[in-house]
Short mmCIF file of C-alpha atoms and ligand atoms in Angstrom, two decimals:
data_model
loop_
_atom_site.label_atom_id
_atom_site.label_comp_id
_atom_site.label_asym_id
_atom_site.label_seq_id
_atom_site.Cartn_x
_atom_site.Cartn_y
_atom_site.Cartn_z
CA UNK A 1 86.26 -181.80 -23.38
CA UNK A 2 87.59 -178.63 -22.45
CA UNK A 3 86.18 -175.24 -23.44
CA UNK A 4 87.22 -171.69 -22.71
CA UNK A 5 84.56 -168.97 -22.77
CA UNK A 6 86.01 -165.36 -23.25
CA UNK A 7 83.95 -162.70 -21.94
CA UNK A 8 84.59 -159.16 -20.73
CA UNK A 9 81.54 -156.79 -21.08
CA UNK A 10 78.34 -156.87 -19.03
CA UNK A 11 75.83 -158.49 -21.56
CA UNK A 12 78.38 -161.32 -21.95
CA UNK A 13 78.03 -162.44 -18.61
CA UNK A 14 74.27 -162.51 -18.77
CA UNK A 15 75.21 -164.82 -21.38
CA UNK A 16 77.92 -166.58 -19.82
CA UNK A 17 75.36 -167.23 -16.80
CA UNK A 18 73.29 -170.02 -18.30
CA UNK A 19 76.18 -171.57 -20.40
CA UNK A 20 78.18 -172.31 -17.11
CA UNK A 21 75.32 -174.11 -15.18
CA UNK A 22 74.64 -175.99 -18.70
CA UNK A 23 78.87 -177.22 -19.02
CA UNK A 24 78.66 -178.17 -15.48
CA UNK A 25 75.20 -180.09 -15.71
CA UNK A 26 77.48 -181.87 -19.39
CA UNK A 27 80.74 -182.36 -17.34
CA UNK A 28 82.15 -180.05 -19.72
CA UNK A 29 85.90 -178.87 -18.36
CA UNK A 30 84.97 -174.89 -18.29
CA UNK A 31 87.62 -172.34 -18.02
CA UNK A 32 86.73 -168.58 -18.16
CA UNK A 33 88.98 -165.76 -19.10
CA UNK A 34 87.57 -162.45 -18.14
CA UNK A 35 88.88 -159.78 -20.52
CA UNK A 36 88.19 -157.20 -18.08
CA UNK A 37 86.95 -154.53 -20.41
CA UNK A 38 83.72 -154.01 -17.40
CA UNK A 39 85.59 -153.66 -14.48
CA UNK A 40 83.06 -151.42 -12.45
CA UNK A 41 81.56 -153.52 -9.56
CA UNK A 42 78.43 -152.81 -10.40
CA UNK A 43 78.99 -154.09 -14.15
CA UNK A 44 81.28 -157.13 -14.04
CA UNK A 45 81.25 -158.84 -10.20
CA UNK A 46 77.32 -158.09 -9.31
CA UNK A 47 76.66 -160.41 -12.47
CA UNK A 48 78.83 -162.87 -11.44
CA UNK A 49 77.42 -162.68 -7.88
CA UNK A 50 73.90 -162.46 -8.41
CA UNK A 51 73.66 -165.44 -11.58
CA UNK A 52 75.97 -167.64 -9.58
CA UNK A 53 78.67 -167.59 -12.23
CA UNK A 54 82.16 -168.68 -11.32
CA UNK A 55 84.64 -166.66 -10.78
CA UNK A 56 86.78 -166.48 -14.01
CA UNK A 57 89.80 -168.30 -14.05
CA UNK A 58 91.56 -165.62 -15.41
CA UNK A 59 91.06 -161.70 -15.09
CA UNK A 60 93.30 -159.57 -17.75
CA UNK A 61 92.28 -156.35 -16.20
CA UNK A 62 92.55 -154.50 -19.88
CA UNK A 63 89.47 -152.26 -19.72
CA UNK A 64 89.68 -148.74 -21.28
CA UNK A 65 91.37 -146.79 -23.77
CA UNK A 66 90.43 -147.16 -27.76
CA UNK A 67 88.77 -150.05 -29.16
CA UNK A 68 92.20 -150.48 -31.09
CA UNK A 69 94.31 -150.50 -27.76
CA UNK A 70 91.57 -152.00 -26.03
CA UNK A 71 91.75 -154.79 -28.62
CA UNK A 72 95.48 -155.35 -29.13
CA UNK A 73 95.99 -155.17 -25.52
CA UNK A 74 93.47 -157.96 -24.60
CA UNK A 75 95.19 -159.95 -28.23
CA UNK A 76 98.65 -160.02 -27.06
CA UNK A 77 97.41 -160.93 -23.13
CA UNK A 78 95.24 -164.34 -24.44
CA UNK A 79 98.42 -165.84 -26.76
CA UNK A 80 100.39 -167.21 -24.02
CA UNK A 81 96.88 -167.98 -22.17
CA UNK A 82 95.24 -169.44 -24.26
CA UNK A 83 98.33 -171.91 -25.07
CA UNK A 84 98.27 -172.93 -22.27
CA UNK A 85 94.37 -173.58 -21.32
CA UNK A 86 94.53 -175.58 -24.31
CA UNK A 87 91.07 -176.09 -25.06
CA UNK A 88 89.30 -177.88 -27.74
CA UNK A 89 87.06 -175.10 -27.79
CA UNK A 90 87.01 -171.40 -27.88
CA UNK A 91 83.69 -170.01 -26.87
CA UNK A 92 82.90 -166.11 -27.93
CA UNK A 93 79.68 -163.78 -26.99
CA UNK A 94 78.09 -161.45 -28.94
CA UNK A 95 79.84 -158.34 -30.40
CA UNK A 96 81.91 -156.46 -28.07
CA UNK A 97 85.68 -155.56 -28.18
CA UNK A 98 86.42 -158.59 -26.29
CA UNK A 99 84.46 -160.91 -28.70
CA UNK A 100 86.94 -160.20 -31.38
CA UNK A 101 90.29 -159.91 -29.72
CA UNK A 102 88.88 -163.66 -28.49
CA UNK A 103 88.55 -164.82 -31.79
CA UNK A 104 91.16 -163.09 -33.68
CA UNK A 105 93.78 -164.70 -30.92
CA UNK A 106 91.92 -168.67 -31.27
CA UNK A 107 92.22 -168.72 -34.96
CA UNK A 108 95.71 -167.52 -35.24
CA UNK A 109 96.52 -170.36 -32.64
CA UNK A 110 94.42 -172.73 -34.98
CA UNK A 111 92.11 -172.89 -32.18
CA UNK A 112 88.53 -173.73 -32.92
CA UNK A 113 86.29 -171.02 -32.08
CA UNK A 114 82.44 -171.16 -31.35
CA UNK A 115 80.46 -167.77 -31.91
CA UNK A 116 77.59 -167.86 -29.47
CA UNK A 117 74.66 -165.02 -30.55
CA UNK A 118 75.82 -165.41 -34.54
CA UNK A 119 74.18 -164.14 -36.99
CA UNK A 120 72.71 -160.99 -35.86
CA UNK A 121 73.34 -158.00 -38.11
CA UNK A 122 71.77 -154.35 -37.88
CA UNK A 123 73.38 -153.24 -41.06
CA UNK A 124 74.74 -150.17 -39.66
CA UNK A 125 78.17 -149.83 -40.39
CA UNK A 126 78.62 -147.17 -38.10
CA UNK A 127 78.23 -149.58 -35.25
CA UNK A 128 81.32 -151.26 -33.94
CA UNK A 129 79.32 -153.87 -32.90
CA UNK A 130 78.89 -154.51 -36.18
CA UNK A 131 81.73 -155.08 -37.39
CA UNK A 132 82.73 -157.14 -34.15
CA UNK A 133 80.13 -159.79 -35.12
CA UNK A 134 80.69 -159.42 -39.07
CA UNK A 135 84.18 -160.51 -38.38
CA UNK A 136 83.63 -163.32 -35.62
CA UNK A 137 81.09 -164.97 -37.92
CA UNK A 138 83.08 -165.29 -40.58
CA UNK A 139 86.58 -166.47 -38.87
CA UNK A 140 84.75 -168.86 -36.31
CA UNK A 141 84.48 -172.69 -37.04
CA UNK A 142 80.81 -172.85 -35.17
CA UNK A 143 77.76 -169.92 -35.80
CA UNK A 144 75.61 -170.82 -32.49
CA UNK A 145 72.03 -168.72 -33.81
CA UNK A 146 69.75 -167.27 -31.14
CA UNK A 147 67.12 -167.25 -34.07
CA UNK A 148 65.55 -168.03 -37.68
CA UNK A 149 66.48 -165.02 -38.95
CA UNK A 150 69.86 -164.66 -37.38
CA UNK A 151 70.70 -168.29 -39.39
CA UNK A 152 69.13 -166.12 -42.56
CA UNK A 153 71.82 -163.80 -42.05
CA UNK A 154 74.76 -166.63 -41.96
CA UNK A 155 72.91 -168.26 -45.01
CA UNK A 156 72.94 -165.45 -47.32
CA UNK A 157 77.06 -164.94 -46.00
CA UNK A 158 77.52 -168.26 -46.88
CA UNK A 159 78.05 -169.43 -43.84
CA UNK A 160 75.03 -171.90 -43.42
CA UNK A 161 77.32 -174.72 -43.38
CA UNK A 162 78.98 -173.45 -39.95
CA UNK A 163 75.51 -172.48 -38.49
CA UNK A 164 73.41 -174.25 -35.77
CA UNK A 165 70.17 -172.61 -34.58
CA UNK A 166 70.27 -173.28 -30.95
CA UNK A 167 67.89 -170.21 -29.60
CA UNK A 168 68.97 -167.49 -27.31
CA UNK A 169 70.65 -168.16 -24.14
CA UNK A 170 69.57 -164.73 -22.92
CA UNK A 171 65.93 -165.86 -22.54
CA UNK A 172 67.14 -168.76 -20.30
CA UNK A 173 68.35 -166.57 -17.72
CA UNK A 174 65.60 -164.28 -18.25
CA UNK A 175 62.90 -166.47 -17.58
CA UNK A 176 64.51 -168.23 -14.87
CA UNK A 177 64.92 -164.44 -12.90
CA UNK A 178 61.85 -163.35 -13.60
CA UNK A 179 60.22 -166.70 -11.48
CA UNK A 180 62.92 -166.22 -8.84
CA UNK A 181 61.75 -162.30 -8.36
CA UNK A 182 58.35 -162.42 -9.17
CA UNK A 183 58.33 -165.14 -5.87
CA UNK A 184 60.20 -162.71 -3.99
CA UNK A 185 59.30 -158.98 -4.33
CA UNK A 186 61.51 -156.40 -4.32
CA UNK A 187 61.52 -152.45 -4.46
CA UNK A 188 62.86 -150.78 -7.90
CA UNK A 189 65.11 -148.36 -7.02
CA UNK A 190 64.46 -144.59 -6.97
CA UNK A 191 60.99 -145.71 -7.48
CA UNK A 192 58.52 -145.21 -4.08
CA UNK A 193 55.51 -148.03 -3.92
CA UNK A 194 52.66 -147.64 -5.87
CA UNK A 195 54.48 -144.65 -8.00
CA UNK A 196 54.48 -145.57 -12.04
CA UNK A 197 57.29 -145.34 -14.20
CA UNK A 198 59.40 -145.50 -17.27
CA UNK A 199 62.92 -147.49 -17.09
CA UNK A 200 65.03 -145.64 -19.88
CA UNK A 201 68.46 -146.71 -20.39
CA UNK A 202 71.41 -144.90 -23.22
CA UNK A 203 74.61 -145.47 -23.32
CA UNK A 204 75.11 -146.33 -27.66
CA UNK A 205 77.90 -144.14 -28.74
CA UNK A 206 76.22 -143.10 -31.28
CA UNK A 207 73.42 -141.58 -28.94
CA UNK A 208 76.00 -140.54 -26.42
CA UNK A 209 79.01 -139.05 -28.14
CA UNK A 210 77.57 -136.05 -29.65
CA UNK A 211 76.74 -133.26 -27.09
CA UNK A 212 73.35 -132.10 -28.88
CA UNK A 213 71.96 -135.29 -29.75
CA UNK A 214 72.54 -136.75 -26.41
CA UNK A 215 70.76 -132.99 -24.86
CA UNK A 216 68.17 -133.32 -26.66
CA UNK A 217 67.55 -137.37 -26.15
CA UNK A 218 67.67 -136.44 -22.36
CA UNK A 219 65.52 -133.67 -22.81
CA UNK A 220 62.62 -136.35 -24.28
CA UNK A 221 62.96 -138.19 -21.62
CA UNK A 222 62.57 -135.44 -19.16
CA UNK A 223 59.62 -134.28 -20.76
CA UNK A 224 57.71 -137.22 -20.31
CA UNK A 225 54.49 -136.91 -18.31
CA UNK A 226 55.53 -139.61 -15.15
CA UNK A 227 58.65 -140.27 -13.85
CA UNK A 228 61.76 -141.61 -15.78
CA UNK A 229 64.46 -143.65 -14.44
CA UNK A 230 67.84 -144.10 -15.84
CA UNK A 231 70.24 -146.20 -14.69
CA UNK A 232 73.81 -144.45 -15.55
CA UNK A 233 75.72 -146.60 -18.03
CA UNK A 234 79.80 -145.47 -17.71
CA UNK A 235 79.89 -144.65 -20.97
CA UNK A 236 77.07 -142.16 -20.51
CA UNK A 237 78.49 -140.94 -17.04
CA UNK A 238 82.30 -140.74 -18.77
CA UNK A 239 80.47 -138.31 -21.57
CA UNK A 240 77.76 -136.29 -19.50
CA UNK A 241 81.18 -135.38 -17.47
CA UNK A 242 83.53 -134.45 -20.26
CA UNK A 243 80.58 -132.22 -21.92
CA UNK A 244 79.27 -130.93 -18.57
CA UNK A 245 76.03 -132.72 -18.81
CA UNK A 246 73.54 -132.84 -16.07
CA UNK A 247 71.87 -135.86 -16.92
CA UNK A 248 68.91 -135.55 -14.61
CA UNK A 249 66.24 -132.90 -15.52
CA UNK A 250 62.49 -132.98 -15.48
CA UNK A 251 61.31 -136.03 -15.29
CA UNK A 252 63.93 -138.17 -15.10
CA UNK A 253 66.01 -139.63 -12.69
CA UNK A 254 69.07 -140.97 -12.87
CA UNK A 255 70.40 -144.60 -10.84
CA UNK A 256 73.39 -146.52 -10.65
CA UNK A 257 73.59 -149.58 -12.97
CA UNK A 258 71.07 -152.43 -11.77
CA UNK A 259 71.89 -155.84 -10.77
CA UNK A 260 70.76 -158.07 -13.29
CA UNK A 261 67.44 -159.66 -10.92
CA UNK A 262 66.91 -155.48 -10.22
CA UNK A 263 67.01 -154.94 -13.68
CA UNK A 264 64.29 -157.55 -14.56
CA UNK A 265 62.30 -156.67 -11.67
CA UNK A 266 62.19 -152.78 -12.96
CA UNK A 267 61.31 -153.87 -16.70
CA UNK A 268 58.41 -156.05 -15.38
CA UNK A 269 57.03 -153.32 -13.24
CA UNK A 270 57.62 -150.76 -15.82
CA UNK A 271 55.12 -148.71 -17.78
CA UNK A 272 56.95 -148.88 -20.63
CA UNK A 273 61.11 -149.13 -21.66
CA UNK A 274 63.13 -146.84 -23.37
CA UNK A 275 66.70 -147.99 -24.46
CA UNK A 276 68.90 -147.99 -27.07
CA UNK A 277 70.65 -151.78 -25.68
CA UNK A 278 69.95 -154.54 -27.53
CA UNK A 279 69.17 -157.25 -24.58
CA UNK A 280 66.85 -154.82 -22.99
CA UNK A 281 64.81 -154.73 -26.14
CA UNK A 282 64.61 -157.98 -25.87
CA UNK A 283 64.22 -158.36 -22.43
CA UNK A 284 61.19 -155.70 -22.42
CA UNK A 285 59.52 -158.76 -24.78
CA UNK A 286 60.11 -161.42 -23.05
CA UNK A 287 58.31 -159.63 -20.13
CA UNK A 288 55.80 -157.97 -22.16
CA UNK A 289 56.73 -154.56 -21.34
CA UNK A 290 55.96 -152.30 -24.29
CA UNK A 291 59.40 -150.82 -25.63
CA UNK A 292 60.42 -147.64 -27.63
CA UNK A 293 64.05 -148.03 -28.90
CA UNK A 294 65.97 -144.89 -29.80
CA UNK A 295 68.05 -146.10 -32.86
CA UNK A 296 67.40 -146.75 -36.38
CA UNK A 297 67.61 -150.51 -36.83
CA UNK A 298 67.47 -153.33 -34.07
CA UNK A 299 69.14 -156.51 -34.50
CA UNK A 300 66.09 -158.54 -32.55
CA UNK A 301 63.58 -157.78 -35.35
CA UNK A 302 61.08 -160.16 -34.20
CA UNK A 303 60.47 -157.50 -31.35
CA UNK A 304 59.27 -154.97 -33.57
CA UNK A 305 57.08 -157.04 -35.92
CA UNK A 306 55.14 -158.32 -32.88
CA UNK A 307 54.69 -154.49 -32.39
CA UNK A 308 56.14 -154.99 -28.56
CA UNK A 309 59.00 -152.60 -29.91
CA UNK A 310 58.87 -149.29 -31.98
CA UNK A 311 61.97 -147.76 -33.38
CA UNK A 312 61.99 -143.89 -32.67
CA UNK A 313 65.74 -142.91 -34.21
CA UNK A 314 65.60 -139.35 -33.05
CA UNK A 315 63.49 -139.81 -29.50
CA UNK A 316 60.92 -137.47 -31.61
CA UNK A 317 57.82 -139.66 -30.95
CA UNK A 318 58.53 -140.77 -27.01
CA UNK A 319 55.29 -138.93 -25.62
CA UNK A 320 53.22 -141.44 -27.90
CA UNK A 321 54.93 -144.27 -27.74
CA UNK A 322 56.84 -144.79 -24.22
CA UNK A 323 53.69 -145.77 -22.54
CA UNK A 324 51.28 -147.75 -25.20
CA UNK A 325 48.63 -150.41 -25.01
CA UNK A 326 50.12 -154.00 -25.04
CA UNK A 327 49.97 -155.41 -28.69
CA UNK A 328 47.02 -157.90 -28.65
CA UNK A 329 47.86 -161.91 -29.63
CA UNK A 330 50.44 -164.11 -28.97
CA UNK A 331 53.06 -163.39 -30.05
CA UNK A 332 54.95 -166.70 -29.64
CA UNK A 333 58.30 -167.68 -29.16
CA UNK A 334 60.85 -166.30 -31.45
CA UNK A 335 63.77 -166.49 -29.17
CA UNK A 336 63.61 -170.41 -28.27
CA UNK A 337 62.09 -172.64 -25.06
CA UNK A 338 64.45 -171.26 -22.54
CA UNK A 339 67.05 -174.32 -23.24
CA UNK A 340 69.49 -172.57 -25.35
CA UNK A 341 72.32 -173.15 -23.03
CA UNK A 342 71.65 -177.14 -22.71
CA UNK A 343 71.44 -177.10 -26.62
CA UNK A 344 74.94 -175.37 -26.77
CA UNK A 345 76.69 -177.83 -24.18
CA UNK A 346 75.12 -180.75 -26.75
CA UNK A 347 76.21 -179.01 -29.78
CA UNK A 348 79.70 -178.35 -28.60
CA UNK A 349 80.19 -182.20 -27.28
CA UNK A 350 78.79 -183.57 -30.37
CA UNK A 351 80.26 -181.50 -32.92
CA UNK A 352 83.80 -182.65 -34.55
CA UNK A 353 86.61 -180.11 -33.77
CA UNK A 354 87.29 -179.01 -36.96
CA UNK A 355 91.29 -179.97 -38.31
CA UNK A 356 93.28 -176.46 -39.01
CA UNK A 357 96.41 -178.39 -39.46
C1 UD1 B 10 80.41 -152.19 -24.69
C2 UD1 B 10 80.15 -152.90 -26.01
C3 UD1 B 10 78.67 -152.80 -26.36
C4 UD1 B 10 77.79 -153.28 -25.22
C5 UD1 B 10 78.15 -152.51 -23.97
C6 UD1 B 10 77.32 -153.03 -22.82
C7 UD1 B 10 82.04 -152.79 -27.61
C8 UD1 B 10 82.50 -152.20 -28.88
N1 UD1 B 10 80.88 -152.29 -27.13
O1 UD1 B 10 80.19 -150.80 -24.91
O2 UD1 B 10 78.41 -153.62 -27.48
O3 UD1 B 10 76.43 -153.04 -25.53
O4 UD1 B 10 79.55 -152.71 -23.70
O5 UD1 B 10 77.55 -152.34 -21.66
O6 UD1 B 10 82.68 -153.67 -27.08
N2 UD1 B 10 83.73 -147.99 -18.26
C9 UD1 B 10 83.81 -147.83 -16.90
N3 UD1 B 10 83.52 -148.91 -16.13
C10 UD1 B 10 83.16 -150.10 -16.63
C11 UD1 B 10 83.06 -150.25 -18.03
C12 UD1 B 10 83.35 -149.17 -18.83
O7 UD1 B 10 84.12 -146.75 -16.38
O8 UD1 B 10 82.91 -151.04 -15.86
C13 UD1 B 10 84.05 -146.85 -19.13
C14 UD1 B 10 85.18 -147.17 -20.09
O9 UD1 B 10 86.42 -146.94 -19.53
C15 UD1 B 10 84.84 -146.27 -21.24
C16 UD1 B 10 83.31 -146.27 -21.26
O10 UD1 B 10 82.92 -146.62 -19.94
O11 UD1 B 10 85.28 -144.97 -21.00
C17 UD1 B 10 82.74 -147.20 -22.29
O12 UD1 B 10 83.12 -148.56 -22.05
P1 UD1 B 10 83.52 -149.57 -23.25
O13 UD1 B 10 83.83 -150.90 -22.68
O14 UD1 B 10 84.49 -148.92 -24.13
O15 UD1 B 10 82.27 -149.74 -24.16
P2 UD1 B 10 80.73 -149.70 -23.87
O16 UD1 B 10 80.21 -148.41 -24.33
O17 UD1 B 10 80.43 -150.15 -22.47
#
């Protein structure tokens, strides 16, 4: 069986990372296209390095511009590709630009598509995100759920015929860094030995594209009573240089983007996380790292009822929140075993490609 996974942004090949090993360990024929839309070194190629993910079989180097040109150039690019690859099944991450092109090109080639990370909805139709996973849901063949209420969300779409709960592929990875860097120490960068800290990270347009708001988010963070350390997201560095933005101020520091094993190492060391991104949320739990999230709704709700995340939509609350007591209890294991990826390659081999003819 051959499958094509089409990825392009950096949380997708965090993703991508545990679904390779899992085809290879299924003798699943793997192709990968690589939209392009990261193209940074520090934000495409360090994943691929680092989690030991094959090089793509296919780079389309369309990164930039509007989502609509950023779209409709990747669309007309994976036609002819895709044609050719022939595969028996699409494979799309999460809810980026390149998710959608992916899918809108399968199904107009009668492709089947698979939607891995389905389900997940913040309700905020400002979010292109949003809409991104909205539409992939409902035009893919296969809802792959990270979690109980993600398949909730498909249900009450009608979609619950489409949907397998297979748990989140993000936690496989995540677990299996944090036991390769926990064995092996390593410094956090811009961070001396000993010294404590908060890892903040913002780069949601919403948070970034409006000069005040993102002044006075930085302005929280630099107010905070240890040091703050930020690594710079593009879409933060593009803005802070159009509006003549010094990022860095008070407390806080500014970074380049982590490796994905740095970035784990700095969450687990952390006093506390400050983000508006939806994996480090996530990735802040899994570690037990106490989180404050600066956006109205999160998609990974489970974080917040266990009280290991608190929403603060307007970065008001940060000097009470960043750096918390741990929630007492266990709070269990929302986001799957760590075998999500295995549980795909099954799914995928066992399910019946579905006839568009
Ligand atoms: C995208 C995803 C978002 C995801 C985020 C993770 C969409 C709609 N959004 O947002 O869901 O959380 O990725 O990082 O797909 N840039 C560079 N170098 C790069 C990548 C981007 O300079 O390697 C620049 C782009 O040219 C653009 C800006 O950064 O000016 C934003 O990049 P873009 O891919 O449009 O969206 P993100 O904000 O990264």
């Amino acid at each position: 069986m051959r499958v094509v996974s089409i990825v392009g942004a950096r949380p997708q090949f965090v993703k991508l990372a545990p679904v390779a090993k899992a085809f290879a360990a299924a003798g699943i024929d793997h192709k990968i296209i690589h939209t392009g839309q990261h193209y940074d070194v520090n934000m495409s190629d360090s994943f691929f390095i680092e989690l030991g993910i094959p090089a793509p079989d296919l780079h389309l180097g369309v990164g930039g511009g509007s989502h609509g040109v950023m779209t409709g150039r990747m669309l007309e690019q994976l036609d002819p590709v895709l044609e050719e690859m022939d595969p028996d099944w699409v494979l799309v991450y999460g809810d980026t630009n390149s998710t959608i092109a992916g899918t809108l090109s399968a199904v107009k080639m009668h492709l089947p598509v698979a939607h891995l990370e389905a389900g997940l909805r913040s309700f905020n139709r400002r979010m292109p995100e949003e809409h991104n996973r909205v539409l992939t849901d409902h035009a893919a063949d296969l809802c792959l759920a990270p979690t109980e209420v993600a398949m909730k969300h498909l249900a009450d779409e009608g979609l619950a015929s489409r949907s397998i709960l297979v748990g989140d592929v993000m936690t496989d990875v995540c677990m299996q860094v944090r036991d390769s860097v926990l064995a092996k120490p390593r410094p956090v960068p811009g961070v001396a030995e000993g010294e404590k800290y908060i890892l903040a990270t913002i780069h949601r347009a919403d948070n970034t594209d409006e000069q005040d708001r993102l002044e006075h988010i930085l302005d929280a963070l630099g107010s905070l009573d240890r040091k703050v350390v930020l690594p710079v997201h593009p879409r933060l560095r593009v803005r802070a240089k159009t509006d003549g933005i010094t990022i860095a101020r008070g407390n806080l520091e500014t970074i380049d983007p982590l490796a994905y094993p740095d970035m784990v190492n700095a969450v687990i060391h952390a006093d506390g996380v400050i983000t508006d991104s939806g994996g480090l949320q996530k990735e802040a739990f899994l570690l037990r790292t106490v989180c404050t999230t600066v956006r109205t709704e999160t998609e990974w709700t489970e974080t917040v009822d266990n009280g290991w995340n608190i929403l603060d939509p307007d970065a008001e609350h940060l000097a009470a929140t960043a750096v918390r007591p741990a929630p007492v209890g266990d709070p269990g294991h929302p986001y799957g075993d760590g075998h999500a990826a295995a549980k795909v390659a099954e799914v995928l081999l066992a399910a019946k490609t579905p006839d568009r003819d």
